[in-house]
Amino acid sequence: MSEALKLGYLIPTREQVMRGDHSTTSLLNAGRYAADQGFDSLWVGDSLTARPRHDPLTLLGGLATVIPKLQLGTSVLLPALRNPVVLAQQLATIDQLSEGRLVVGAGIAADVPTIRAEFQAAGVPFEKRVGRLLEGFDLCRALWRGQPVDWEGRWHLKQQQLAPTPVQAGGPPIWLGAGVEAGIKRAARQFDGWMPIGPDPDTFGQRCRFYQNECAVLAKTPTTCLYLTLCLDEDETLAETRLNDYLEQYYKVPAQAMRRIQACCGGNIETILKFLHSYVVAGAQHLIIRVVGDYQRTLQQLALHRTLITDGL
């Protein structure tokens, strides 16, 4: 198996809340189980009111203290919802707790009514959120140097200094979630990696080559991390039905609308391995797995057949 391939698991914060369970013990246990199966990373999603769930930064701090060695990240954080000075301190603290294992996956947020309402609830303007994301992370990076910062823009600082500084020089890597050409260019030019959610392998492959070419022009090493949703079941019809039901409950839109933009697969282990392999062939270096159904069985099967994800059946 190629050493470049890494497997990550998305901690099911939203799924647990959807079941009416707001505790955290089982979430930490899910992370431990993924670590025991040999997974390389753990990820936590972000939302306030659009898709209520546990706060990702607080939970990552907890994961950092109980699970050693694994990479930890957000998939994806909505930085525009947060003041960047506060965010810089939070991320630096998590990087210290994890001893340099943090990755910040970030996105601009989809333009849908529930997310617009979420921004309004947080007192943040939805418009120009791309600019807020870009300037906000520039400010984070300036503060992570540990020196006094002067800043005139959306935020105003005069000789303000922040602590702690991150373990990782320059701050944790920031991977941008993007599917359109302009966003992929930003991922190559202004960030440390690209984190798409699909869609189909051919389209993903085309976008991946575009990203790789942009990185080559800049003499940067490309980092591509793909987010996928899987439902494992020997009965493929049942698996597809369960997957579609999950997507509709999660997003409150028809399942097919989500499957046009997200990488999703329901079926037996052979079907899922072929599906994952197609994305590795197309250029994915890191796969983040969101599980519908029995996460323990799914993670166990993926770990058992890990070499086939890269090599194929």
PDB file of C-alpha atoms in Angstrom:
ATOM      1  CA  MET A   1       0.000   0.000   0.000  1.00  0.00           C
ATOM      2  CA  SER A   2       1.193   3.481  -0.804  1.00  0.00           C
ATOM      3  CA  GLU A   3       2.439   5.312   2.269  1.00  0.00           C
ATOM      4  CA  ALA A   4       0.687   8.417   0.960  1.00  0.00           C
ATOM      5  CA  LEU A   5      -2.776   6.962   1.646  1.00  0.00           C
ATOM      6  CA  LYS A   6      -4.249   7.822   5.040  1.00  0.00           C
ATOM      7  CA  LEU A   7      -7.617   6.842   6.466  1.00  0.00           C
ATOM      8  CA  GLY A   8      -9.617   9.168   8.681  1.00  0.00           C
ATOM      9  CA  TYR A   9     -12.869   8.760  10.590  1.00  0.00           C
ATOM     10  CA  LEU A  10     -15.482  11.473  11.113  1.00  0.00           C
ATOM     11  CA  ILE A  11     -16.649  11.491  14.753  1.00  0.00           C
ATOM     12  CA  PRO A  12     -20.495  11.279  14.562  1.00  0.00           C
ATOM     13  CA  THR A  13     -21.413  14.421  16.512  1.00  0.00           C
ATOM     14  CA  ARG A  14     -24.394  15.330  14.319  1.00  0.00           C
ATOM     15  CA  GLU A  15     -25.628  11.761  14.109  1.00  0.00           C
ATOM     16  CA  GLN A  16     -25.625  11.395  17.882  1.00  0.00           C
ATOM     17  CA  VAL A  17     -27.585  14.604  18.371  1.00  0.00           C
ATOM     18  CA  MET A  18     -30.053  13.441  15.711  1.00  0.00           C
ATOM     19  CA  ARG A  19     -30.673  10.406  17.944  1.00  0.00           C
ATOM     20  CA  GLY A  20     -31.299  12.684  20.925  1.00  0.00           C
ATOM     21  CA  ASP A  21     -28.034  11.823  22.688  1.00  0.00           C
ATOM     22  CA  HIS A  22     -26.005  14.876  23.705  1.00  0.00           C
ATOM     23  CA  SER A  23     -23.336  13.056  25.743  1.00  0.00           C
ATOM     24  CA  THR A  24     -19.670  12.922  24.768  1.00  0.00           C
ATOM     25  CA  THR A  25     -18.389   9.663  26.235  1.00  0.00           C
ATOM     26  CA  SER A  26     -19.479   7.576  23.249  1.00  0.00           C
ATOM     27  CA  LEU A  27     -17.875  10.097  20.884  1.00  0.00           C
ATOM     28  CA  LEU A  28     -14.528   9.744  22.633  1.00  0.00           C
ATOM     29  CA  ASN A  29     -14.981   5.964  22.583  1.00  0.00           C
ATOM     30  CA  ALA A  30     -15.652   6.073  18.832  1.00  0.00           C
ATOM     31  CA  GLY A  31     -12.370   7.907  18.378  1.00  0.00           C
ATOM     32  CA  ARG A  32     -10.563   5.324  20.497  1.00  0.00           C
ATOM     33  CA  TYR A  33     -12.080   2.516  18.423  1.00  0.00           C
ATOM     34  CA  ALA A  34     -10.887   4.093  15.168  1.00  0.00           C
ATOM     35  CA  ALA A  35      -7.416   4.492  16.665  1.00  0.00           C
ATOM     36  CA  ASP A  36      -7.412   0.838  17.749  1.00  0.00           C
ATOM     37  CA  GLN A  37      -8.288  -0.186  14.175  1.00  0.00           C
ATOM     38  CA  GLY A  38      -5.237   1.629  12.830  1.00  0.00           C
ATOM     39  CA  PHE A  39      -6.902   4.720  11.401  1.00  0.00           C
ATOM     40  CA  ASP A  40      -4.621   7.701  10.896  1.00  0.00           C
ATOM     41  CA  SER A  41      -6.862  10.634  11.765  1.00  0.00           C
ATOM     42  CA  LEU A  42     -10.043  11.782  13.516  1.00  0.00           C
ATOM     43  CA  TRP A  43     -12.265  14.604  12.282  1.00  0.00           C
ATOM     44  CA  VAL A  44     -15.144  16.669  13.666  1.00  0.00           C
ATOM     45  CA  GLY A  45     -17.749  18.662  11.731  1.00  0.00           C
ATOM     46  CA  ASP A  46     -19.020  22.154  12.488  1.00  0.00           C
ATOM     47  CA  SER A  47     -22.448  23.792  12.720  1.00  0.00           C
ATOM     48  CA  LEU A  48     -24.387  25.893  15.203  1.00  0.00           C
ATOM     49  CA  THR A  49     -28.099  25.897  14.376  1.00  0.00           C
ATOM     50  CA  ALA A  50     -28.254  24.627  10.798  1.00  0.00           C
ATOM     51  CA  ARG A  51     -27.219  21.099  11.830  1.00  0.00           C
ATOM     52  CA  PRO A  52     -26.863  21.209  15.634  1.00  0.00           C
ATOM     53  CA  ARG A  53     -23.951  19.230  17.041  1.00  0.00           C
ATOM     54  CA  HIS A  54     -21.110  19.398  19.553  1.00  0.00           C
ATOM     55  CA  ASP A  55     -18.632  22.253  19.252  1.00  0.00           C
ATOM     56  CA  PRO A  56     -15.746  20.911  17.144  1.00  0.00           C
ATOM     57  CA  LEU A  57     -12.929  22.814  18.839  1.00  0.00           C
ATOM     58  CA  THR A  58     -13.904  21.819  22.361  1.00  0.00           C
ATOM     59  CA  LEU A  59     -14.292  18.195  21.301  1.00  0.00           C
ATOM     60  CA  LEU A  60     -10.941  18.186  19.512  1.00  0.00           C
ATOM     61  CA  GLY A  61      -9.351  19.372  22.738  1.00  0.00           C
ATOM     62  CA  GLY A  62     -10.878  16.377  24.489  1.00  0.00           C
ATOM     63  CA  LEU A  63      -9.780  13.970  21.770  1.00  0.00           C
ATOM     64  CA  ALA A  64      -6.256  15.401  21.878  1.00  0.00           C
ATOM     65  CA  THR A  65      -5.895  14.522  25.553  1.00  0.00           C
ATOM     66  CA  VAL A  66      -7.217  10.941  25.399  1.00  0.00           C
ATOM     67  CA  ILE A  67      -6.011   9.705  21.985  1.00  0.00           C
ATOM     68  CA  PRO A  68      -2.287   9.946  21.209  1.00  0.00           C
ATOM     69  CA  LYS A  69      -0.521  10.062  17.852  1.00  0.00           C
ATOM     70  CA  LEU A  70      -3.509  10.392  15.477  1.00  0.00           C
ATOM     71  CA  GLN A  71      -3.904  13.511  13.367  1.00  0.00           C
ATOM     72  CA  LEU A  72      -6.915  15.584  14.479  1.00  0.00           C
ATOM     73  CA  GLY A  73      -8.915  17.970  12.341  1.00  0.00           C
ATOM     74  CA  THR A  74     -12.083  19.839  11.476  1.00  0.00           C
ATOM     75  CA  SER A  75     -14.098  18.700   8.487  1.00  0.00           C
ATOM     76  CA  VAL A  76     -14.957  21.377   7.959  1.00  0.00           C
ATOM     77  CA  LEU A  77     -14.769  24.400  10.248  1.00  0.00           C
ATOM     78  CA  LEU A  78     -16.745  27.527   9.332  1.00  0.00           C
ATOM     79  CA  PRO A  79     -14.221  30.181  10.398  1.00  0.00           C
ATOM     80  CA  ALA A  80     -16.385  33.082   9.237  1.00  0.00           C
ATOM     81  CA  LEU A  81     -18.686  32.376  12.197  1.00  0.00           C
ATOM     82  CA  ARG A  82     -15.851  33.143  14.624  1.00  0.00           C
ATOM     83  CA  ASN A  83     -13.753  36.121  15.601  1.00  0.00           C
ATOM     84  CA  PRO A  84     -10.273  35.294  14.220  1.00  0.00           C
ATOM     85  CA  VAL A  85      -8.427  36.547  17.303  1.00  0.00           C
ATOM     86  CA  VAL A  86     -10.411  34.170  19.508  1.00  0.00           C
ATOM     87  CA  LEU A  87     -10.103  31.431  16.883  1.00  0.00           C
ATOM     88  CA  ALA A  88      -6.322  31.838  16.660  1.00  0.00           C
ATOM     89  CA  GLN A  89      -6.014  31.312  20.418  1.00  0.00           C
ATOM     90  CA  GLN A  90      -8.340  28.276  20.361  1.00  0.00           C
ATOM     91  CA  LEU A  91      -6.504  26.583  17.503  1.00  0.00           C
ATOM     92  CA  ALA A  92      -3.088  27.294  19.008  1.00  0.00           C
ATOM     93  CA  THR A  93      -4.258  25.771  22.304  1.00  0.00           C
ATOM     94  CA  ILE A  94      -5.521  22.628  20.565  1.00  0.00           C
ATOM     95  CA  ASP A  95      -2.239  22.372  18.683  1.00  0.00           C
ATOM     96  CA  GLN A  96      -0.441  22.500  22.026  1.00  0.00           C
ATOM     97  CA  LEU A  97      -2.790  19.923  23.591  1.00  0.00           C
ATOM     98  CA  SER A  98      -2.238  17.581  20.647  1.00  0.00           C
ATOM     99  CA  GLU A  99       1.505  18.307  20.471  1.00  0.00           C
ATOM    100  CA  GLY A 100       1.271  19.460  16.871  1.00  0.00           C
ATOM    101  CA  ARG A 101      -1.304  17.046  15.450  1.00  0.00           C
ATOM    102  CA  LEU A 102      -3.964  19.575  14.409  1.00  0.00           C
ATOM    103  CA  VAL A 103      -5.178  20.175  10.850  1.00  0.00           C
ATOM    104  CA  VAL A 104      -7.759  22.880  10.173  1.00  0.00           C
ATOM    105  CA  GLY A 105     -10.149  21.856   7.408  1.00  0.00           C
ATOM    106  CA  ALA A 106     -12.183  24.953   6.555  1.00  0.00           C
ATOM    107  CA  GLY A 107     -15.000  25.989   4.244  1.00  0.00           C
ATOM    108  CA  ILE A 108     -17.007  29.068   3.346  1.00  0.00           C
ATOM    109  CA  ALA A 109     -20.455  27.487   4.064  1.00  0.00           C
ATOM    110  CA  ALA A 110     -23.086  26.650   1.470  1.00  0.00           C
ATOM    111  CA  ASP A 111     -25.612  29.285   0.415  1.00  0.00           C
ATOM    112  CA  VAL A 112     -28.788  27.664   1.745  1.00  0.00           C
ATOM    113  CA  PRO A 113     -31.512  29.181   3.984  1.00  0.00           C
ATOM    114  CA  THR A 114     -30.580  27.212   7.115  1.00  0.00           C
ATOM    115  CA  ILE A 115     -26.960  28.335   6.968  1.00  0.00           C
ATOM    116  CA  ARG A 116     -27.922  31.946   6.253  1.00  0.00           C
ATOM    117  CA  ALA A 117     -30.092  31.753   9.382  1.00  0.00           C
ATOM    118  CA  GLU A 118     -27.168  30.263  11.285  1.00  0.00           C
ATOM    119  CA  PHE A 119     -24.954  33.220  10.364  1.00  0.00           C
ATOM    120  CA  GLN A 120     -27.712  35.607  11.391  1.00  0.00           C
ATOM    121  CA  ALA A 121     -28.075  33.831  14.746  1.00  0.00           C
ATOM    122  CA  ALA A 122     -24.320  34.250  15.321  1.00  0.00           C
ATOM    123  CA  GLY A 123     -24.487  37.947  14.417  1.00  0.00           C
ATOM    124  CA  VAL A 124     -22.194  37.468  11.416  1.00  0.00           C
ATOM    125  CA  PRO A 125     -22.977  38.853   7.927  1.00  0.00           C
ATOM    126  CA  PHE A 126     -23.334  36.061   5.383  1.00  0.00           C
ATOM    127  CA  GLU A 127     -22.187  38.175   2.456  1.00  0.00           C
ATOM    128  CA  LYS A 128     -18.456  38.465   1.794  1.00  0.00           C
ATOM    129  CA  ARG A 129     -17.802  35.362   3.860  1.00  0.00           C
ATOM    130  CA  VAL A 130     -15.001  34.365   1.468  1.00  0.00           C
ATOM    131  CA  GLY A 131     -13.193  37.592   2.286  1.00  0.00           C
ATOM    132  CA  ARG A 132     -13.798  37.050   5.995  1.00  0.00           C
ATOM    133  CA  LEU A 133     -12.308  33.563   5.749  1.00  0.00           C
ATOM    134  CA  LEU A 134      -9.218  34.725   3.850  1.00  0.00           C
ATOM    135  CA  GLU A 135      -8.509  37.763   6.008  1.00  0.00           C
ATOM    136  CA  GLY A 136      -9.373  35.880   9.184  1.00  0.00           C
ATOM    137  CA  PHE A 137      -6.798  33.176   8.527  1.00  0.00           C
ATOM    138  CA  ASP A 138      -4.205  35.769   7.496  1.00  0.00           C
ATOM    139  CA  LEU A 139      -4.760  37.390  10.885  1.00  0.00           C
ATOM    140  CA  CYS A 140      -4.516  34.020  12.650  1.00  0.00           C
ATOM    141  CA  ARG A 141      -1.178  33.354  10.981  1.00  0.00           C
ATOM    142  CA  ALA A 142       0.103  36.784  11.998  1.00  0.00           C
ATOM    143  CA  LEU A 143      -0.905  36.188  15.619  1.00  0.00           C
ATOM    144  CA  TRP A 144       0.628  32.700  15.624  1.00  0.00           C
ATOM    145  CA  ARG A 145       4.074  34.248  15.175  1.00  0.00           C
ATOM    146  CA  GLY A 146       3.925  35.304  18.825  1.00  0.00           C
ATOM    147  CA  GLN A 147       4.878  38.914  18.107  1.00  0.00           C
ATOM    148  CA  PRO A 148       2.815  42.114  18.548  1.00  0.00           C
ATOM    149  CA  VAL A 149       0.440  42.584  15.607  1.00  0.00           C
ATOM    150  CA  ASP A 150      -0.901  45.747  13.990  1.00  0.00           C
ATOM    151  CA  TRP A 151      -3.921  45.076  11.759  1.00  0.00           C
ATOM    152  CA  GLU A 152      -6.305  47.326   9.845  1.00  0.00           C
ATOM    153  CA  GLY A 153      -9.119  45.598   7.971  1.00  0.00           C
ATOM    154  CA  ARG A 154     -12.327  43.949   9.091  1.00  0.00           C
ATOM    155  CA  TRP A 155     -10.620  43.698  12.471  1.00  0.00           C
ATOM    156  CA  HIS A 156      -8.467  46.347  14.134  1.00  0.00           C
ATOM    157  CA  LEU A 157      -5.455  45.502  16.286  1.00  0.00           C
ATOM    158  CA  LYS A 158      -2.700  47.735  17.611  1.00  0.00           C
ATOM    159  CA  GLN A 159       0.335  45.961  19.048  1.00  0.00           C
ATOM    160  CA  GLN A 160      -1.726  42.986  20.199  1.00  0.00           C
ATOM    161  CA  GLN A 161       0.111  39.793  21.110  1.00  0.00           C
ATOM    162  CA  LEU A 162      -1.423  36.337  21.540  1.00  0.00           C
ATOM    163  CA  ALA A 163      -0.368  33.238  23.452  1.00  0.00           C
ATOM    164  CA  PRO A 164       0.149  30.357  23.294  1.00  0.00           C
ATOM    165  CA  THR A 165       1.835  29.968  19.954  1.00  0.00           C
ATOM    166  CA  PRO A 166       1.172  26.671  18.114  1.00  0.00           C
ATOM    167  CA  VAL A 167       3.587  23.757  18.235  1.00  0.00           C
ATOM    168  CA  GLN A 168       3.662  23.640  14.438  1.00  0.00           C
ATOM    169  CA  ALA A 169       5.811  26.409  12.980  1.00  0.00           C
ATOM    170  CA  GLY A 170       3.582  29.006  11.361  1.00  0.00           C
ATOM    171  CA  GLY A 171       0.489  27.367  12.840  1.00  0.00           C
ATOM    172  CA  PRO A 172      -1.488  24.235  11.993  1.00  0.00           C
ATOM    173  CA  PRO A 173      -1.917  23.467   8.287  1.00  0.00           C
ATOM    174  CA  ILE A 174      -5.157  24.774   6.795  1.00  0.00           C
ATOM    175  CA  TRP A 175      -6.897  22.695   4.137  1.00  0.00           C
ATOM    176  CA  LEU A 176      -9.651  24.391   2.151  1.00  0.00           C
ATOM    177  CA  GLY A 177     -12.905  22.677   1.268  1.00  0.00           C
ATOM    178  CA  ALA A 178     -13.809  23.721  -2.269  1.00  0.00           C
ATOM    179  CA  GLY A 179     -15.416  22.328  -5.412  1.00  0.00           C
ATOM    180  CA  VAL A 180     -15.346  25.212  -7.875  1.00  0.00           C
ATOM    181  CA  GLU A 181     -12.285  26.316  -9.827  1.00  0.00           C
ATOM    182  CA  ALA A 182     -11.811  29.581  -7.929  1.00  0.00           C
ATOM    183  CA  GLY A 183     -11.885  27.737  -4.604  1.00  0.00           C
ATOM    184  CA  ILE A 184      -9.457  25.081  -5.793  1.00  0.00           C
ATOM    185  CA  LYS A 185      -7.070  27.829  -6.894  1.00  0.00           C
ATOM    186  CA  ARG A 186      -7.316  29.365  -3.423  1.00  0.00           C
ATOM    187  CA  ALA A 187      -6.537  25.980  -1.879  1.00  0.00           C
ATOM    188  CA  ALA A 188      -3.357  25.751  -3.948  1.00  0.00           C
ATOM    189  CA  ARG A 189      -2.241  29.350  -3.664  1.00  0.00           C
ATOM    190  CA  GLN A 190      -3.219  30.400  -0.156  1.00  0.00           C
ATOM    191  CA  PHE A 191      -3.591  27.213   1.873  1.00  0.00           C
ATOM    192  CA  ASP A 192      -1.848  23.960   2.699  1.00  0.00           C
ATOM    193  CA  GLY A 193      -4.231  21.406   1.215  1.00  0.00           C
ATOM    194  CA  TRP A 194      -7.488  20.766  -0.628  1.00  0.00           C
ATOM    195  CA  MET A 195     -10.457  19.002   1.013  1.00  0.00           C
ATOM    196  CA  PRO A 196     -13.345  18.282  -1.397  1.00  0.00           C
ATOM    197  CA  ILE A 197     -16.496  16.229  -0.722  1.00  0.00           C
ATOM    198  CA  GLY A 198     -16.716  14.534  -4.119  1.00  0.00           C
ATOM    199  CA  PRO A 199     -18.538  14.204  -6.394  1.00  0.00           C
ATOM    200  CA  ASP A 200     -18.039  11.226  -8.767  1.00  0.00           C
ATOM    201  CA  PRO A 201     -14.534   9.791  -9.351  1.00  0.00           C
ATOM    202  CA  ASP A 202     -14.163  11.208 -12.879  1.00  0.00           C
ATOM    203  CA  THR A 203     -15.099  14.756 -11.865  1.00  0.00           C
ATOM    204  CA  PHE A 204     -12.974  14.490  -8.747  1.00  0.00           C
ATOM    205  CA  GLY A 205     -10.052  13.312 -10.861  1.00  0.00           C
ATOM    206  CA  GLN A 206     -10.391  16.297 -13.202  1.00  0.00           C
ATOM    207  CA  ARG A 207     -10.483  18.716 -10.278  1.00  0.00           C
ATOM    208  CA  CYS A 208      -7.589  16.947  -8.597  1.00  0.00           C
ATOM    209  CA  ARG A 209      -5.417  17.327 -11.701  1.00  0.00           C
ATOM    210  CA  PHE A 210      -6.343  21.009 -11.826  1.00  0.00           C
ATOM    211  CA  TYR A 211      -5.293  21.385  -8.174  1.00  0.00           C
ATOM    212  CA  GLN A 212      -2.063  19.454  -8.749  1.00  0.00           C
ATOM    213  CA  ASN A 213      -1.218  21.649 -11.732  1.00  0.00           C
ATOM    214  CA  GLU A 214      -1.820  24.807  -9.693  1.00  0.00           C
ATOM    215  CA  CYS A 215       0.487  23.461  -6.985  1.00  0.00           C
ATOM    216  CA  ALA A 216       3.139  22.564  -9.555  1.00  0.00           C
ATOM    217  CA  VAL A 217       3.200  26.136 -10.858  1.00  0.00           C
ATOM    218  CA  LEU A 218       3.857  27.298  -7.304  1.00  0.00           C
ATOM    219  CA  ALA A 219       6.382  24.511  -6.607  1.00  0.00           C
ATOM    220  CA  LYS A 220       4.134  23.318  -3.761  1.00  0.00           C
ATOM    221  CA  THR A 221       3.488  19.719  -2.753  1.00  0.00           C
ATOM    222  CA  PRO A 222      -0.227  18.966  -3.249  1.00  0.00           C
ATOM    223  CA  THR A 223      -2.255  17.557  -0.357  1.00  0.00           C
ATOM    224  CA  THR A 224      -5.670  16.140  -1.224  1.00  0.00           C
ATOM    225  CA  CYS A 225      -8.090  14.894   1.422  1.00  0.00           C
ATOM    226  CA  LEU A 226     -11.481  13.572   0.288  1.00  0.00           C
ATOM    227  CA  TYR A 227     -14.629  13.346   2.455  1.00  0.00           C
ATOM    228  CA  LEU A 228     -16.861  10.326   1.715  1.00  0.00           C
ATOM    229  CA  THR A 229     -20.029   8.783   3.173  1.00  0.00           C
ATOM    230  CA  LEU A 230     -20.401   4.996   3.377  1.00  0.00           C
ATOM    231  CA  CYS A 231     -23.156   2.565   4.371  1.00  0.00           C
ATOM    232  CA  LEU A 232     -21.945  -1.036   4.638  1.00  0.00           C
ATOM    233  CA  ASP A 233     -24.483  -3.860   4.292  1.00  0.00           C
ATOM    234  CA  GLU A 234     -24.556  -7.160   2.434  1.00  0.00           C
ATOM    235  CA  ASP A 235     -27.994  -6.198   1.129  1.00  0.00           C
ATOM    236  CA  GLU A 236     -27.024  -3.461  -1.330  1.00  0.00           C
ATOM    237  CA  THR A 237     -30.608  -2.304  -1.857  1.00  0.00           C
ATOM    238  CA  LEU A 238     -31.045  -1.872   1.882  1.00  0.00           C
ATOM    239  CA  ALA A 239     -27.697  -0.089   2.148  1.00  0.00           C
ATOM    240  CA  GLU A 240     -28.671   2.396  -0.549  1.00  0.00           C
ATOM    241  CA  THR A 241     -32.058   2.983   1.065  1.00  0.00           C
ATOM    242  CA  ARG A 242     -30.500   3.589   4.469  1.00  0.00           C
ATOM    243  CA  LEU A 243     -27.931   5.934   2.937  1.00  0.00           C
ATOM    244  CA  ASN A 244     -30.596   7.959   1.149  1.00  0.00           C
ATOM    245  CA  ASP A 245     -32.757   8.152   4.272  1.00  0.00           C
ATOM    246  CA  TYR A 246     -29.756   9.353   6.253  1.00  0.00           C
ATOM    247  CA  LEU A 247     -28.910  12.092   3.743  1.00  0.00           C
ATOM    248  CA  GLU A 248     -32.490  13.362   3.684  1.00  0.00           C
ATOM    249  CA  GLN A 249     -32.725  13.430   7.475  1.00  0.00           C
ATOM    250  CA  TYR A 250     -29.321  15.102   7.790  1.00  0.00           C
ATOM    251  CA  TYR A 251     -29.689  17.773   5.107  1.00  0.00           C
ATOM    252  CA  LYS A 252     -33.496  18.102   4.782  1.00  0.00           C
ATOM    253  CA  VAL A 253     -33.257  17.939   0.976  1.00  0.00           C
ATOM    254  CA  PRO A 254     -33.767  15.062  -1.504  1.00  0.00           C
ATOM    255  CA  ALA A 255     -30.968  12.510  -1.265  1.00  0.00           C
ATOM    256  CA  GLN A 256     -30.175  12.657  -4.967  1.00  0.00           C
ATOM    257  CA  ALA A 257     -29.451  16.379  -4.701  1.00  0.00           C
ATOM    258  CA  MET A 258     -26.745  15.626  -2.141  1.00  0.00           C
ATOM    259  CA  ARG A 259     -25.383  12.635  -4.032  1.00  0.00           C
ATOM    260  CA  ARG A 260     -24.754  14.816  -7.075  1.00  0.00           C
ATOM    261  CA  ILE A 261     -22.218  16.820  -5.078  1.00  0.00           C
ATOM    262  CA  GLN A 262     -21.010  14.361  -2.400  1.00  0.00           C
ATOM    263  CA  ALA A 263     -19.127  11.085  -2.701  1.00  0.00           C
ATOM    264  CA  CYS A 264     -21.481   8.434  -1.256  1.00  0.00           C
ATOM    265  CA  CYS A 265     -21.683   4.648  -1.513  1.00  0.00           C
ATOM    266  CA  GLY A 266     -23.930   1.967  -0.040  1.00  0.00           C
ATOM    267  CA  GLY A 267     -23.255  -1.742  -0.493  1.00  0.00           C
ATOM    268  CA  ASN A 268     -21.184  -4.726   0.556  1.00  0.00           C
ATOM    269  CA  ILE A 269     -17.493  -4.528   1.316  1.00  0.00           C
ATOM    270  CA  GLU A 270     -16.436  -5.356  -2.259  1.00  0.00           C
ATOM    271  CA  THR A 271     -18.591  -2.530  -3.626  1.00  0.00           C
ATOM    272  CA  ILE A 272     -17.229  -0.074  -1.080  1.00  0.00           C
ATOM    273  CA  LEU A 273     -13.605  -1.081  -1.663  1.00  0.00           C
ATOM    274  CA  LYS A 274     -13.988  -0.566  -5.421  1.00  0.00           C
ATOM    275  CA  PHE A 275     -15.602   2.810  -4.749  1.00  0.00           C
ATOM    276  CA  LEU A 276     -12.785   3.974  -2.481  1.00  0.00           C
ATOM    277  CA  HIS A 277     -10.120   2.616  -4.828  1.00  0.00           C
ATOM    278  CA  SER A 278     -11.526   4.682  -7.702  1.00  0.00           C
ATOM    279  CA  TYR A 279     -10.865   7.881  -5.747  1.00  0.00           C
ATOM    280  CA  VAL A 280      -7.364   6.824  -4.748  1.00  0.00           C
ATOM    281  CA  VAL A 281      -6.586   6.173  -8.418  1.00  0.00           C
ATOM    282  CA  ALA A 282      -7.982   9.628  -9.213  1.00  0.00           C
ATOM    283  CA  GLY A 283      -5.578  11.281  -6.758  1.00  0.00           C
ATOM    284  CA  ALA A 284      -6.959  11.150  -3.194  1.00  0.00           C
ATOM    285  CA  GLN A 285      -4.182  10.898  -0.593  1.00  0.00           C
ATOM    286  CA  HIS A 286      -6.313  10.998   2.537  1.00  0.00           C
ATOM    287  CA  LEU A 287      -9.865   9.632   2.895  1.00  0.00           C
ATOM    288  CA  ILE A 288     -12.209  10.860   5.624  1.00  0.00           C
ATOM    289  CA  ILE A 289     -14.952   8.286   6.190  1.00  0.00           C
ATOM    290  CA  ARG A 290     -18.390   9.284   7.435  1.00  0.00           C
ATOM    291  CA  VAL A 291     -20.293   6.138   8.425  1.00  0.00           C
ATOM    292  CA  VAL A 292     -24.012   5.464   8.140  1.00  0.00           C
ATOM    293  CA  GLY A 293     -24.985   2.543  10.363  1.00  0.00           C
ATOM    294  CA  ASP A 294     -22.660   0.282  12.347  1.00  0.00           C
ATOM    295  CA  TYR A 295     -19.450   2.286  12.573  1.00  0.00           C
ATOM    296  CA  GLN A 296     -17.496  -0.430  14.383  1.00  0.00           C
ATOM    297  CA  ARG A 297     -18.153  -3.062  11.720  1.00  0.00           C
ATOM    298  CA  THR A 298     -17.454  -0.560   8.947  1.00  0.00           C
ATOM    299  CA  LEU A 299     -14.146   0.629  10.398  1.00  0.00           C
ATOM    300  CA  GLN A 300     -13.095  -2.939  11.164  1.00  0.00           C
ATOM    301  CA  GLN A 301     -13.773  -4.063   7.596  1.00  0.00           C
ATOM    302  CA  LEU A 302     -11.963  -1.077   6.085  1.00  0.00           C
ATOM    303  CA  ALA A 303      -8.958  -1.711   8.321  1.00  0.00           C
ATOM    304  CA  LEU A 304      -8.960  -5.412   7.471  1.00  0.00           C
ATOM    305  CA  HIS A 305      -9.019  -4.729   3.711  1.00  0.00           C
ATOM    306  CA  ARG A 306      -6.972  -1.546   3.773  1.00  0.00           C
ATOM    307  CA  THR A 307      -4.422  -2.617   1.179  1.00  0.00           C
ATOM    308  CA  LEU A 308      -7.229  -3.234  -1.338  1.00  0.00           C
ATOM    309  CA  ILE A 309      -8.297   0.417  -1.129  1.00  0.00           C
ATOM    310  CA  THR A 310      -5.010   1.323  -2.791  1.00  0.00           C
ATOM    311  CA  ASP A 311      -4.279  -1.796  -4.811  1.00  0.00           C
ATOM    312  CA  GLY A 312      -7.802  -2.693  -5.918  1.00  0.00           C
ATOM    313  CA  LEU A 313      -9.568  -6.056  -5.810  1.00  0.00           C
TER     314      LEU A 313
END
